[in-house]
Short mmCIF file of C-alpha atoms in Angstrom, two decimals:
data_model
loop_
_atom_site.label_atom_id
_atom_site.label_comp_id
_atom_site.label_asym_id
_atom_site.label_seq_id
_atom_site.Cartn_x
_atom_site.Cartn_y
_atom_site.Cartn_z
CA MET A 1 -11.58 16.46 53.71
CA VAL A 2 -12.14 19.63 51.79
CA TRP A 3 -8.72 19.34 50.01
CA LYS A 4 -9.45 15.69 49.13
CA TRP A 5 -12.68 16.83 47.50
CA LEU A 6 -11.02 19.78 45.69
CA GLY A 7 -8.39 17.39 44.43
CA ALA A 8 -10.92 14.97 42.96
CA VAL A 9 -12.72 17.85 41.21
CA LEU A 10 -9.47 19.14 39.68
CA LEU A 11 -8.45 15.60 38.64
CA LEU A 12 -11.67 14.73 36.85
CA PRO A 13 -11.08 17.08 33.75
CA VAL A 14 -7.56 15.61 33.45
CA GLN A 15 -8.90 12.00 33.45
CA MET A 16 -11.63 12.95 30.88
CA LEU A 17 -8.98 14.49 28.49
CA TYR A 18 -6.68 11.30 28.91
CA LEU A 19 -9.78 8.97 28.19
CA VAL A 20 -10.66 10.96 25.19
CA LEU A 21 -7.04 10.96 23.71
CA LYS A 22 -6.75 7.28 24.55
CA ALA A 23 -9.93 6.57 22.60
CA ALA A 24 -8.73 8.68 19.66
CA VAL A 25 -5.37 6.92 19.51
CA CYS A 26 -7.17 3.45 19.84
CA ALA A 27 -9.39 4.28 16.88
CA LEU A 28 -6.28 4.92 14.74
CA LEU A 29 -4.46 1.69 15.65
CA PRO A 30 -5.41 -1.80 14.82
CA PRO A 31 -7.79 -3.05 17.52
CA LYS A 32 -6.95 -6.04 19.67
CA LEU A 33 -9.84 -8.49 18.92
CA ARG A 34 -11.14 -11.09 21.38
CA ASP A 35 -10.27 -14.67 20.39
CA LEU A 36 -13.65 -16.42 20.05
CA SER A 37 -12.25 -20.07 19.79
CA GLY A 38 -13.02 -20.83 23.55
CA ASP A 39 -16.46 -19.16 23.41
CA THR A 40 -19.89 -20.83 23.46
CA VAL A 41 -22.39 -18.35 22.09
CA LEU A 42 -26.10 -18.33 22.59
CA VAL A 43 -28.31 -16.22 20.26
CA THR A 44 -31.93 -15.71 20.91
CA GLY A 45 -34.26 -15.41 17.93
CA GLY A 46 -31.53 -17.28 16.30
CA GLY A 47 -33.49 -18.99 13.54
CA ARG A 48 -33.91 -16.12 11.04
CA GLY A 49 -33.09 -12.44 10.20
CA ILE A 50 -30.33 -10.76 12.16
CA GLY A 51 -30.28 -13.79 14.44
CA ARG A 52 -29.28 -16.17 11.67
CA GLN A 53 -26.65 -13.76 10.39
CA LEU A 54 -25.19 -13.50 13.89
CA ALA A 55 -24.96 -17.17 14.19
CA ARG A 56 -23.07 -17.38 10.86
CA GLU A 57 -20.78 -14.48 11.76
CA PHE A 58 -19.74 -16.00 15.18
CA ALA A 59 -19.14 -19.28 13.50
CA LYS A 60 -17.13 -17.78 10.74
CA ARG A 61 -14.88 -15.86 13.34
CA GLY A 62 -14.17 -19.20 15.02
CA ALA A 63 -16.65 -19.69 17.89
CA LYS A 64 -16.47 -22.88 19.46
CA LYS A 65 -20.12 -23.73 19.96
CA ILE A 66 -23.36 -21.84 18.72
CA ILE A 67 -26.66 -22.23 20.56
CA LEU A 68 -29.96 -21.07 18.95
CA TRP A 69 -33.15 -20.28 20.79
CA GLY A 70 -36.48 -19.37 19.14
CA ARG A 71 -39.99 -20.12 18.80
CA THR A 72 -40.11 -21.69 15.28
CA GLU A 73 -38.35 -25.09 15.06
CA LYS A 74 -38.33 -25.21 11.19
CA CYS A 75 -36.25 -21.99 11.21
CA LEU A 76 -33.95 -22.99 13.94
CA LYS A 77 -33.39 -26.39 12.33
CA GLU A 78 -32.40 -24.84 8.98
CA THR A 79 -29.85 -22.43 10.57
CA THR A 80 -28.56 -25.15 12.86
CA GLU A 81 -27.83 -27.36 9.81
CA GLU A 82 -26.20 -24.50 8.07
CA ILE A 83 -23.85 -23.65 10.97
CA ARG A 84 -22.81 -27.23 11.26
CA MET A 85 -22.00 -27.35 7.51
CA MET A 86 -19.57 -24.54 8.31
CA GLY A 87 -17.81 -26.91 10.72
CA THR A 88 -19.03 -25.34 14.06
CA GLU A 89 -20.90 -27.30 16.65
CA CYS A 90 -24.49 -25.97 16.88
CA HIS A 91 -27.62 -26.88 18.77
CA TYR A 92 -31.07 -25.42 18.98
CA PHE A 93 -33.73 -25.17 21.72
CA ILE A 94 -37.13 -24.08 21.31
CA CYS A 95 -37.76 -21.29 23.86
CA ASP A 96 -40.07 -18.24 24.23
CA VAL A 97 -37.93 -15.74 26.02
CA GLY A 98 -41.02 -13.94 27.13
CA ASN A 99 -41.80 -16.98 29.31
CA ARG A 100 -39.70 -16.73 32.60
CA GLU A 101 -40.04 -20.39 33.59
CA GLU A 102 -39.35 -21.57 30.08
CA VAL A 103 -36.08 -19.57 30.00
CA TYR A 104 -34.92 -20.91 33.28
CA GLN A 105 -35.77 -24.55 32.24
CA GLN A 106 -34.22 -24.33 29.05
CA ALA A 107 -31.07 -22.63 30.50
CA LYS A 108 -30.68 -25.44 32.68
CA ALA A 109 -30.96 -27.96 29.72
CA VAL A 110 -28.21 -25.96 27.76
CA ARG A 111 -25.94 -26.18 30.66
CA GLU A 112 -26.39 -29.87 31.02
CA LYS A 113 -26.21 -30.75 27.35
CA VAL A 114 -23.74 -28.18 26.08
CA GLY A 115 -22.03 -26.34 28.86
CA ASP A 116 -21.43 -22.91 30.21
CA ILE A 117 -22.51 -19.83 27.86
CA THR A 118 -19.78 -17.28 27.72
CA ILE A 119 -21.51 -14.98 25.12
CA LEU A 120 -25.23 -14.14 25.38
CA VAL A 121 -26.88 -12.39 22.45
CA ASN A 122 -30.21 -10.99 23.34
CA ASN A 123 -31.64 -10.63 19.76
CA ALA A 124 -35.19 -11.91 19.96
CA ALA A 125 -37.82 -9.24 19.25
CA VAL A 126 -41.37 -8.70 17.97
CA VAL A 127 -43.21 -5.69 16.75
CA HIS A 128 -46.98 -5.12 16.66
CA GLY A 129 -46.83 -2.21 14.38
CA LYS A 130 -49.87 -0.16 15.37
CA SER A 131 -50.81 2.94 17.13
CA LEU A 132 -51.85 2.67 20.87
CA MET A 133 -55.56 2.95 20.26
CA ASP A 134 -55.44 0.42 17.50
CA SER A 135 -53.34 -2.16 19.47
CA ASP A 136 -54.62 -5.22 21.11
CA ASP A 137 -53.87 -5.39 24.90
CA ASP A 138 -52.32 -8.95 24.56
CA ALA A 139 -50.17 -7.84 21.55
CA LEU A 140 -48.80 -4.90 23.70
CA LEU A 141 -47.97 -7.22 26.50
CA LYS A 142 -46.18 -9.69 24.09
CA SER A 143 -43.83 -6.98 22.81
CA GLN A 144 -42.89 -6.01 26.42
CA HIS A 145 -42.54 -9.59 27.58
CA ILE A 146 -40.22 -10.70 24.63
CA ASN A 147 -38.34 -7.42 23.85
CA THR A 148 -37.68 -6.26 27.41
CA LEU A 149 -38.46 -8.81 30.10
CA GLY A 150 -36.92 -11.57 28.17
CA GLN A 151 -33.66 -9.96 28.57
CA PHE A 152 -34.09 -10.01 32.39
CA TRP A 153 -34.88 -13.58 32.43
CA THR A 154 -31.78 -14.75 30.00
CA THR A 155 -29.38 -12.46 31.76
CA LYS A 156 -30.39 -13.79 35.16
CA ALA A 157 -30.17 -17.19 33.88
CA PHE A 158 -26.49 -17.04 32.46
CA LEU A 159 -24.88 -14.06 34.14
CA PRO A 160 -24.20 -15.67 37.66
CA ARG A 161 -22.00 -18.38 35.91
CA MET A 162 -20.14 -15.68 33.79
CA LEU A 163 -19.31 -13.80 37.07
CA GLU A 164 -18.11 -16.96 38.69
CA LEU A 165 -15.88 -17.76 35.70
CA GLN A 166 -14.85 -14.18 35.33
CA ASN A 167 -15.47 -14.84 31.50
CA GLY A 168 -18.62 -13.60 29.73
CA HIS A 169 -20.30 -11.10 27.40
CA ILE A 170 -23.82 -9.84 27.32
CA VAL A 171 -25.01 -8.46 24.02
CA CYS A 172 -28.24 -6.71 23.19
CA LEU A 173 -29.47 -6.11 19.63
CA ASN A 174 -31.53 -3.07 20.31
CA SER A 175 -32.63 -0.29 17.64
CA VAL A 176 -32.09 3.44 17.19
CA LEU A 177 -35.88 3.69 17.82
CA ALA A 178 -34.95 3.35 21.63
CA LEU A 179 -33.52 6.89 21.39
CA SER A 180 -35.85 8.30 18.74
CA ALA A 181 -39.46 6.92 18.57
CA ILE A 182 -41.79 6.94 15.68
CA PRO A 183 -45.51 6.75 15.35
CA GLY A 184 -47.11 3.41 14.54
CA ALA A 185 -44.69 1.22 16.57
CA ILE A 186 -45.40 2.45 20.01
CA ASP A 187 -45.00 -1.09 21.50
CA TYR A 188 -41.61 -1.78 19.87
CA CYS A 189 -40.20 1.96 20.66
CA THR A 190 -41.35 1.54 24.33
CA SER A 191 -39.92 -1.89 24.74
CA LYS A 192 -36.61 -0.95 22.98
CA ALA A 193 -36.28 2.23 25.14
CA SER A 194 -36.64 0.06 28.33
CA SER A 195 -34.22 -2.50 26.95
CA PHE A 196 -31.74 0.35 26.32
CA ALA A 197 -31.98 1.48 30.01
CA PHE A 198 -31.58 -2.07 31.15
CA MET A 199 -28.31 -2.41 29.27
CA GLU A 200 -26.90 0.97 30.37
CA SER A 201 -27.58 0.11 33.99
CA LEU A 202 -26.04 -3.46 33.31
CA THR A 203 -23.05 -2.05 31.56
CA LEU A 204 -22.26 0.23 34.49
CA GLY A 205 -22.99 -2.46 37.01
CA LEU A 206 -20.23 -4.75 35.35
CA LEU A 207 -17.55 -2.11 35.70
CA ASP A 208 -16.14 -3.95 38.70
CA CYS A 209 -16.74 -7.45 37.41
CA PRO A 210 -13.45 -8.56 35.75
CA GLY A 211 -13.78 -10.53 32.55
CA VAL A 212 -17.50 -9.75 32.09
CA ASN A 213 -18.72 -7.13 29.76
CA ALA A 214 -21.75 -5.80 27.74
CA THR A 215 -22.27 -4.51 24.30
CA THR A 216 -25.50 -2.68 23.12
CA VAL A 217 -26.04 -2.30 19.38
CA LEU A 218 -28.63 0.27 17.95
CA PRO A 219 -29.13 -0.21 14.28
CA PHE A 220 -31.24 1.96 11.94
CA HIS A 221 -34.04 0.12 9.86
CA THR A 222 -32.61 -3.20 8.81
CA SER A 223 -34.12 -5.08 5.72
CA THR A 224 -35.73 -8.06 7.44
CA GLU A 225 -39.15 -9.33 7.22
CA MET A 226 -39.95 -8.24 10.60
CA PHE A 227 -40.40 -4.61 9.36
CA GLN A 228 -41.45 -5.47 5.85
CA GLY A 229 -43.45 -2.75 4.24
CA MET A 230 -41.98 0.01 6.26
CA ARG A 231 -41.12 3.03 4.01
CA ILE A 232 -39.02 6.20 4.51
CA ARG A 233 -39.08 9.06 2.25
CA PHE A 234 -35.46 9.19 0.91
CA PRO A 235 -34.34 5.28 0.66
CA ASN A 236 -31.25 6.22 -1.36
CA LEU A 237 -30.12 8.78 1.24
CA PHE A 238 -31.07 6.58 4.24
CA PRO A 239 -30.91 3.00 2.86
CA PRO A 240 -31.82 0.22 5.02
CA LEU A 241 -28.98 -1.77 6.62
CA LYS A 242 -28.32 -5.31 5.53
CA PRO A 243 -28.75 -8.08 8.24
CA GLU A 244 -25.23 -9.29 7.46
CA THR A 245 -23.83 -5.94 8.04
CA VAL A 246 -25.41 -5.50 11.47
CA ALA A 247 -24.18 -9.02 12.40
CA ARG A 248 -20.53 -8.28 11.26
CA ARG A 249 -20.43 -5.00 13.18
CA THR A 250 -21.89 -6.50 16.11
CA VAL A 251 -19.53 -9.38 16.44
CA GLU A 252 -16.68 -6.97 15.78
CA ALA A 253 -18.05 -4.65 18.80
CA VAL A 254 -18.01 -7.76 20.95
CA GLN A 255 -14.47 -8.64 19.89
CA MET A 256 -13.43 -5.04 20.56
CA ASN A 257 -15.22 -4.96 23.87
CA GLN A 258 -17.25 -1.76 22.62
CA ALA A 259 -20.07 -0.87 25.05
CA PHE A 260 -22.35 0.88 22.65
CA LEU A 261 -22.59 0.99 18.88
CA LEU A 262 -24.95 3.03 16.66
CA LEU A 263 -25.41 1.91 13.07
CA PRO A 264 -24.74 3.65 10.83
CA TRP A 265 -22.41 6.19 12.27
CA THR A 266 -24.66 8.92 11.13
CA MET A 267 -27.05 8.09 13.87
CA ASN A 268 -24.84 9.75 16.36
CA VAL A 269 -25.75 13.08 14.69
CA LEU A 270 -29.50 12.07 15.44
CA VAL A 271 -28.69 11.84 19.19
CA ILE A 272 -26.87 15.08 19.22
CA LEU A 273 -29.63 16.81 17.39
CA LYS A 274 -32.32 15.46 19.86
CA SER A 275 -30.11 17.04 22.67
CA ILE A 276 -30.01 20.53 21.32
CA LEU A 277 -33.07 21.08 19.06
CA PRO A 278 -36.54 22.19 20.29
CA GLN A 279 -39.31 19.66 19.96
CA ALA A 280 -40.95 21.62 17.02
CA ALA A 281 -37.74 21.38 14.96
CA LEU A 282 -37.44 17.55 15.71
CA GLU A 283 -41.11 17.27 14.57
CA GLU A 284 -40.30 18.87 11.24
CA ILE A 285 -37.39 16.63 10.83
CA HIS A 286 -39.69 13.51 11.32
CA LYS A 287 -42.09 14.75 8.77
CA PHE A 288 -39.47 15.71 6.15
CA SER A 289 -37.55 12.47 6.45
CA GLY A 290 -40.78 10.53 6.38
CA SER A 291 -40.54 8.72 9.66
CA TYR A 292 -43.67 10.34 10.83
CA THR A 293 -45.58 8.10 8.30
CA CYS A 294 -43.18 5.25 7.64
CA MET A 295 -45.23 2.69 9.56
CA ASN A 296 -48.51 3.40 7.50
CA THR A 297 -47.39 0.61 4.90
CA PHE A 298 -46.11 -1.77 7.46
CA LYS A 299 -46.85 -5.44 6.80
CA GLY A 300 -44.18 -7.13 8.90
CA ARG A 301 -44.40 -10.20 11.11
CA THR A 302 -44.88 -10.29 14.81
#
């Protein structure tokens, strides 16, 4: 028993070195991309913003069918018509992912009308954009229900069939604010941190589930109406991401079966700094970069 334990301990560094070298080699070689031609993709919050761009990108890359969920029929209808003009079958369903019973009801309707979902993209999110003491209780609950619990309900609705088919992918459009919070968006940062933990646990839980995988994308500030008015100190040094860029990189990550993706790559430096710098130093970085006051001019939608 002791020798078996000792052997496992000695083998672990060798395995780690092998996996690091393998990842380095794979990064230099052209990646093998997942063929999307047989996939039916469901995008929550698919009527506008990043969700609309994700629908376009999946269609452009050959997805068989696109399903859009959202709360605003006008936006959903416009995006659906646009996707159909691209030659891809597309349907929309009005659904508030924060409402558990509505999610289960509409998931059943999707299966009956369209068929099985093989790629689920949890993109729907809201932001209240105020401090804790200035926040309305119902608004705080709304953020948690949509941004966090909504992923529980959608994943529970579609994952069982993916596991049965041994074919599926769960995608989460998260935020770098899950790893580095800012003042003035306490509802959003909290919900995204919870969502990130959900995806970390889910990703590990799927390791022994053949054919079913997960991808979490954590982008920097993206130029959508949701965060309209947000200002950082050095916009030329840290320009907001374009929704099209986030969508393209997200679909690429799905096709490459990449578990976690930070956008842009410089956000990886932020993660390292948070691990080694004292809190006082991090606070100075927040003040210098303008993230400490960036939500003071927030005018986005919820």
